[in-house]
mmCIF file of N, CA and C in Angstrom:
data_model
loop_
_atom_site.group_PDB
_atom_site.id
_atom_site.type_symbol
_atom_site.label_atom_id
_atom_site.label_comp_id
_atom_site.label_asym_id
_atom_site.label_seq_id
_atom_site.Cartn_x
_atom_site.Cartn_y
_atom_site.Cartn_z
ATOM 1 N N UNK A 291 -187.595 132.114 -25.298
ATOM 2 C CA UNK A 291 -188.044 132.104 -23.942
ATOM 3 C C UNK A 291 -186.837 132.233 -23.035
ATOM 4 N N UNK A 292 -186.934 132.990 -22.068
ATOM 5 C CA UNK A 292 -186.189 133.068 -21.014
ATOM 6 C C UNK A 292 -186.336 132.911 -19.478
ATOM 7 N N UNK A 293 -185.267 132.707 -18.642
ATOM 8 C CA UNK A 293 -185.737 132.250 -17.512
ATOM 9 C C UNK A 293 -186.202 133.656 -16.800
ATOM 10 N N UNK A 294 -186.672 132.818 -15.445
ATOM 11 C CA UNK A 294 -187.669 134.407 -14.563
ATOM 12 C C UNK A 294 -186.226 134.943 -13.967
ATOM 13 N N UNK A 295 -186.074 136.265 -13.804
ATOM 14 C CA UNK A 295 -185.008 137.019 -12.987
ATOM 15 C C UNK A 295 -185.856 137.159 -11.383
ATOM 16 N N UNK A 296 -187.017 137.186 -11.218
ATOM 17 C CA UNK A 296 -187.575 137.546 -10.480
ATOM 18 C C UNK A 296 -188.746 136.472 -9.845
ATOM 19 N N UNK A 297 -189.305 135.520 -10.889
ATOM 20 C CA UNK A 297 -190.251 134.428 -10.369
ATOM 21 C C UNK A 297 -190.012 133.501 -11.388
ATOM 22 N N UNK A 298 -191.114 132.817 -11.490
ATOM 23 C CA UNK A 298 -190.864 131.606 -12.342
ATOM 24 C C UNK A 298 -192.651 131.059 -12.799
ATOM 25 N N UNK A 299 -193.112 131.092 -14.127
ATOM 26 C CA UNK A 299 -193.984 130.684 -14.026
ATOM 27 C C UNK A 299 -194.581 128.948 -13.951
ATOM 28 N N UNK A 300 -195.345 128.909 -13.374
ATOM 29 C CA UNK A 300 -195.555 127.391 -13.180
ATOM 30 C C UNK A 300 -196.148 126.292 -14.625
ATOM 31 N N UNK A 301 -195.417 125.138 -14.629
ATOM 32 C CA UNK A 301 -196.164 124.806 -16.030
ATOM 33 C C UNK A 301 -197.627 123.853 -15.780
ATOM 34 N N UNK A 302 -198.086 123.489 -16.753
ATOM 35 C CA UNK A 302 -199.713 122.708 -15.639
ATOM 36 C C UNK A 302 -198.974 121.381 -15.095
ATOM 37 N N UNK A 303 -198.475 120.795 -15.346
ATOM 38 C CA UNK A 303 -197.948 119.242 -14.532
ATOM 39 C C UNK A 303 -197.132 119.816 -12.987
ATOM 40 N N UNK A 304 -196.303 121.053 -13.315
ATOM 41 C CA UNK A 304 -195.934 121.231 -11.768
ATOM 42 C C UNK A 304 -196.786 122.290 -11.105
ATOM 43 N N UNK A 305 -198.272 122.388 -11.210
ATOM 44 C CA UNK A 305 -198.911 123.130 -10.380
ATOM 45 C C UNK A 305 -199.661 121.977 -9.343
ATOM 46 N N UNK A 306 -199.324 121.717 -8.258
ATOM 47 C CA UNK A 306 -199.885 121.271 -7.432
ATOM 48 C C UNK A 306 -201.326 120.895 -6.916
ATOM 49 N N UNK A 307 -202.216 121.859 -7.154
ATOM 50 C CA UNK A 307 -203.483 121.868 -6.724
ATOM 51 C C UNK A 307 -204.287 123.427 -7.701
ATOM 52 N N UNK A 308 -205.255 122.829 -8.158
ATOM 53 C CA UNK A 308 -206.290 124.261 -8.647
ATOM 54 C C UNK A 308 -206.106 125.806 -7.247
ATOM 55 N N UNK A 309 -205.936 125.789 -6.203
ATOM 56 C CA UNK A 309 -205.646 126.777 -5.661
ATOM 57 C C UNK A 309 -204.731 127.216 -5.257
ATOM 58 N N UNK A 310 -203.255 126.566 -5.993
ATOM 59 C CA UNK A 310 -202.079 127.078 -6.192
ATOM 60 C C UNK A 310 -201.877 128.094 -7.024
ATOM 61 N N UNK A 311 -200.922 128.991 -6.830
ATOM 62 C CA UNK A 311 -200.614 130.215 -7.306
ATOM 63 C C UNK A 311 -199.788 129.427 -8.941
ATOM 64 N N UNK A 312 -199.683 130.633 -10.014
ATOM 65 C CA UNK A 312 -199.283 129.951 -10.908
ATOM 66 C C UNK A 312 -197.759 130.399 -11.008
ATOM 67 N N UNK A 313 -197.324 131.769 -10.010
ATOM 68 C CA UNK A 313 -196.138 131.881 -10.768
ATOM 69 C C UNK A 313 -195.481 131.342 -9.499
ATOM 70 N N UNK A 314 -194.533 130.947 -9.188
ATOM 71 C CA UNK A 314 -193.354 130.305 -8.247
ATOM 72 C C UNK A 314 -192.160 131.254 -7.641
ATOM 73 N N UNK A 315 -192.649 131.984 -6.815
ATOM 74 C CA UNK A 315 -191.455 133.167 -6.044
ATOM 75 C C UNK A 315 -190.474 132.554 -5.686
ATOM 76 N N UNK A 316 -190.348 131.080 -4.682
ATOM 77 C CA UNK A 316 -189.353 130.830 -4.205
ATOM 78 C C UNK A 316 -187.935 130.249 -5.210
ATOM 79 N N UNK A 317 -187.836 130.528 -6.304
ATOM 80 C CA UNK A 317 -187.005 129.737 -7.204
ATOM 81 C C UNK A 317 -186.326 131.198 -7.703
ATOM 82 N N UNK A 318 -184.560 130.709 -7.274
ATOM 83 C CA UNK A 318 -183.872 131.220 -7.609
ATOM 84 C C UNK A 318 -183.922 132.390 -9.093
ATOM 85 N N UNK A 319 -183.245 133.292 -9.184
ATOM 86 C CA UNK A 319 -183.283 133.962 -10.754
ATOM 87 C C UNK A 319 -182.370 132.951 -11.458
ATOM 88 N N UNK A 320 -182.496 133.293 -12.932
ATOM 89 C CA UNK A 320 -181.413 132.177 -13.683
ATOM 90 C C UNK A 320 -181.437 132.897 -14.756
ATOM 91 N N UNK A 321 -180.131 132.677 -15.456
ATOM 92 C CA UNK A 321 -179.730 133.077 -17.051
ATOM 93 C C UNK A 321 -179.790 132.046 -18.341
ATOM 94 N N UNK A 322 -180.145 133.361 -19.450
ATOM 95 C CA UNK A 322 -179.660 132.100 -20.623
ATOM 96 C C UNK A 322 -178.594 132.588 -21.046
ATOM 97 N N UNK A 323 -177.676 131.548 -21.676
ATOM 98 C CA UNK A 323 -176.627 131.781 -22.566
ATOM 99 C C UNK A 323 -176.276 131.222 -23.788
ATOM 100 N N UNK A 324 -176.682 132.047 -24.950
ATOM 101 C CA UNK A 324 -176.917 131.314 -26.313
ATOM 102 C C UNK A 324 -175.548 130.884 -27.016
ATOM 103 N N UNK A 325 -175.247 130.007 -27.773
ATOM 104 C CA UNK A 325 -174.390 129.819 -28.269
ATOM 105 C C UNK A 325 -174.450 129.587 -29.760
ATOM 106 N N UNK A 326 -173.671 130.094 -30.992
ATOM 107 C CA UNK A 326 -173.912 129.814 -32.134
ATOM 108 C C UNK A 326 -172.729 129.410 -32.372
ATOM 109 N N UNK A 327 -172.957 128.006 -32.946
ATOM 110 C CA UNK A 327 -171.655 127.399 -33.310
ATOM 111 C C UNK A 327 -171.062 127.870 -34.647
ATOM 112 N N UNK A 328 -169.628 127.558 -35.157
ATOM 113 C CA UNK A 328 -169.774 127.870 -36.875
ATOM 114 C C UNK A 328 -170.649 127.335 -37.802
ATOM 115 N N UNK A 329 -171.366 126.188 -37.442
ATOM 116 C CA UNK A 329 -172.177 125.457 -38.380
ATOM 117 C C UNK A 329 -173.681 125.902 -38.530
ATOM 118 N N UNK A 330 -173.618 127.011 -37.668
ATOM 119 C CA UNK A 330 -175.127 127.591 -36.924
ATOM 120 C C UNK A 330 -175.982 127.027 -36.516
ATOM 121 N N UNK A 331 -175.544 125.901 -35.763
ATOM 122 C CA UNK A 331 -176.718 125.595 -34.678
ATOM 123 C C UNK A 331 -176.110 126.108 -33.449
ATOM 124 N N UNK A 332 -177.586 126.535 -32.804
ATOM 125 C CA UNK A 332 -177.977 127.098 -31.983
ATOM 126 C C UNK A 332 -177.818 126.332 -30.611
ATOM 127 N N UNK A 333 -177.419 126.679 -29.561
ATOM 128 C CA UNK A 333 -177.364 125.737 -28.183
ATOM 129 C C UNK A 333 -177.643 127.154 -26.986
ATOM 130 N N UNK A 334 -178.718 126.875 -26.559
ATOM 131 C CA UNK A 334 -179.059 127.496 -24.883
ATOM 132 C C UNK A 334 -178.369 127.061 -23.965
ATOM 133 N N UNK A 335 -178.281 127.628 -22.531
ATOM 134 C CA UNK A 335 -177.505 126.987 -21.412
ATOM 135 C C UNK A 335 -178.227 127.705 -20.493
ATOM 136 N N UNK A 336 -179.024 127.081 -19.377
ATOM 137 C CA UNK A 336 -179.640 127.892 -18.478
ATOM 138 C C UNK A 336 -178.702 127.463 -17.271
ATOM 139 N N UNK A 337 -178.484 128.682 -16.496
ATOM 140 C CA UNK A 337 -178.201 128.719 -15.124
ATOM 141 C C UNK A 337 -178.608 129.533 -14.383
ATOM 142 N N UNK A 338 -178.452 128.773 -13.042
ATOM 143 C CA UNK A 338 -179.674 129.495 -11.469
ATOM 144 C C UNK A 338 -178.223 130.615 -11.233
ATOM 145 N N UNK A 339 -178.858 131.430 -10.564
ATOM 146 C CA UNK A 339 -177.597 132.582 -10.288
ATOM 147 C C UNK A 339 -177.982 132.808 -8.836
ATOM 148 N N UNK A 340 -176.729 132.251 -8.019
ATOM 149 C CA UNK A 340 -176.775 132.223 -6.533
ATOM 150 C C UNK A 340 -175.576 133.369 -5.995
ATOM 151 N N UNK A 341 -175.867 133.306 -4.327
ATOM 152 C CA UNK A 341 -175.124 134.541 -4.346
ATOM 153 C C UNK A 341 -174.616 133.828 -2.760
#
């Protein structure tokens, strides 16, 4: 899974009300950045990308 470049979809605990929209425009784009250690575990790193 990756973050939205463009929106963000909403999960059910942060949707506000049944006639809230589900995806979330106002939230920044953000990246992932995977990391494989030598031991091969795996580590994500999400960040918002501001300008």
């Amino acid at each position: 899974m990756a973050p939205g470049v463009v929106s963000a979809l909403r999960l059910p605990w942060e949707n506000p009300g049944p006639d809230s929209p589900h995806v979330h425009l106002d939230l920044p784009p953000a990246v992932a950045f995977h990391v494989l250690a030598e031991d091969g575990r795996l580590t994500t790193h999400y960040r918002t990308v501001t300008v």
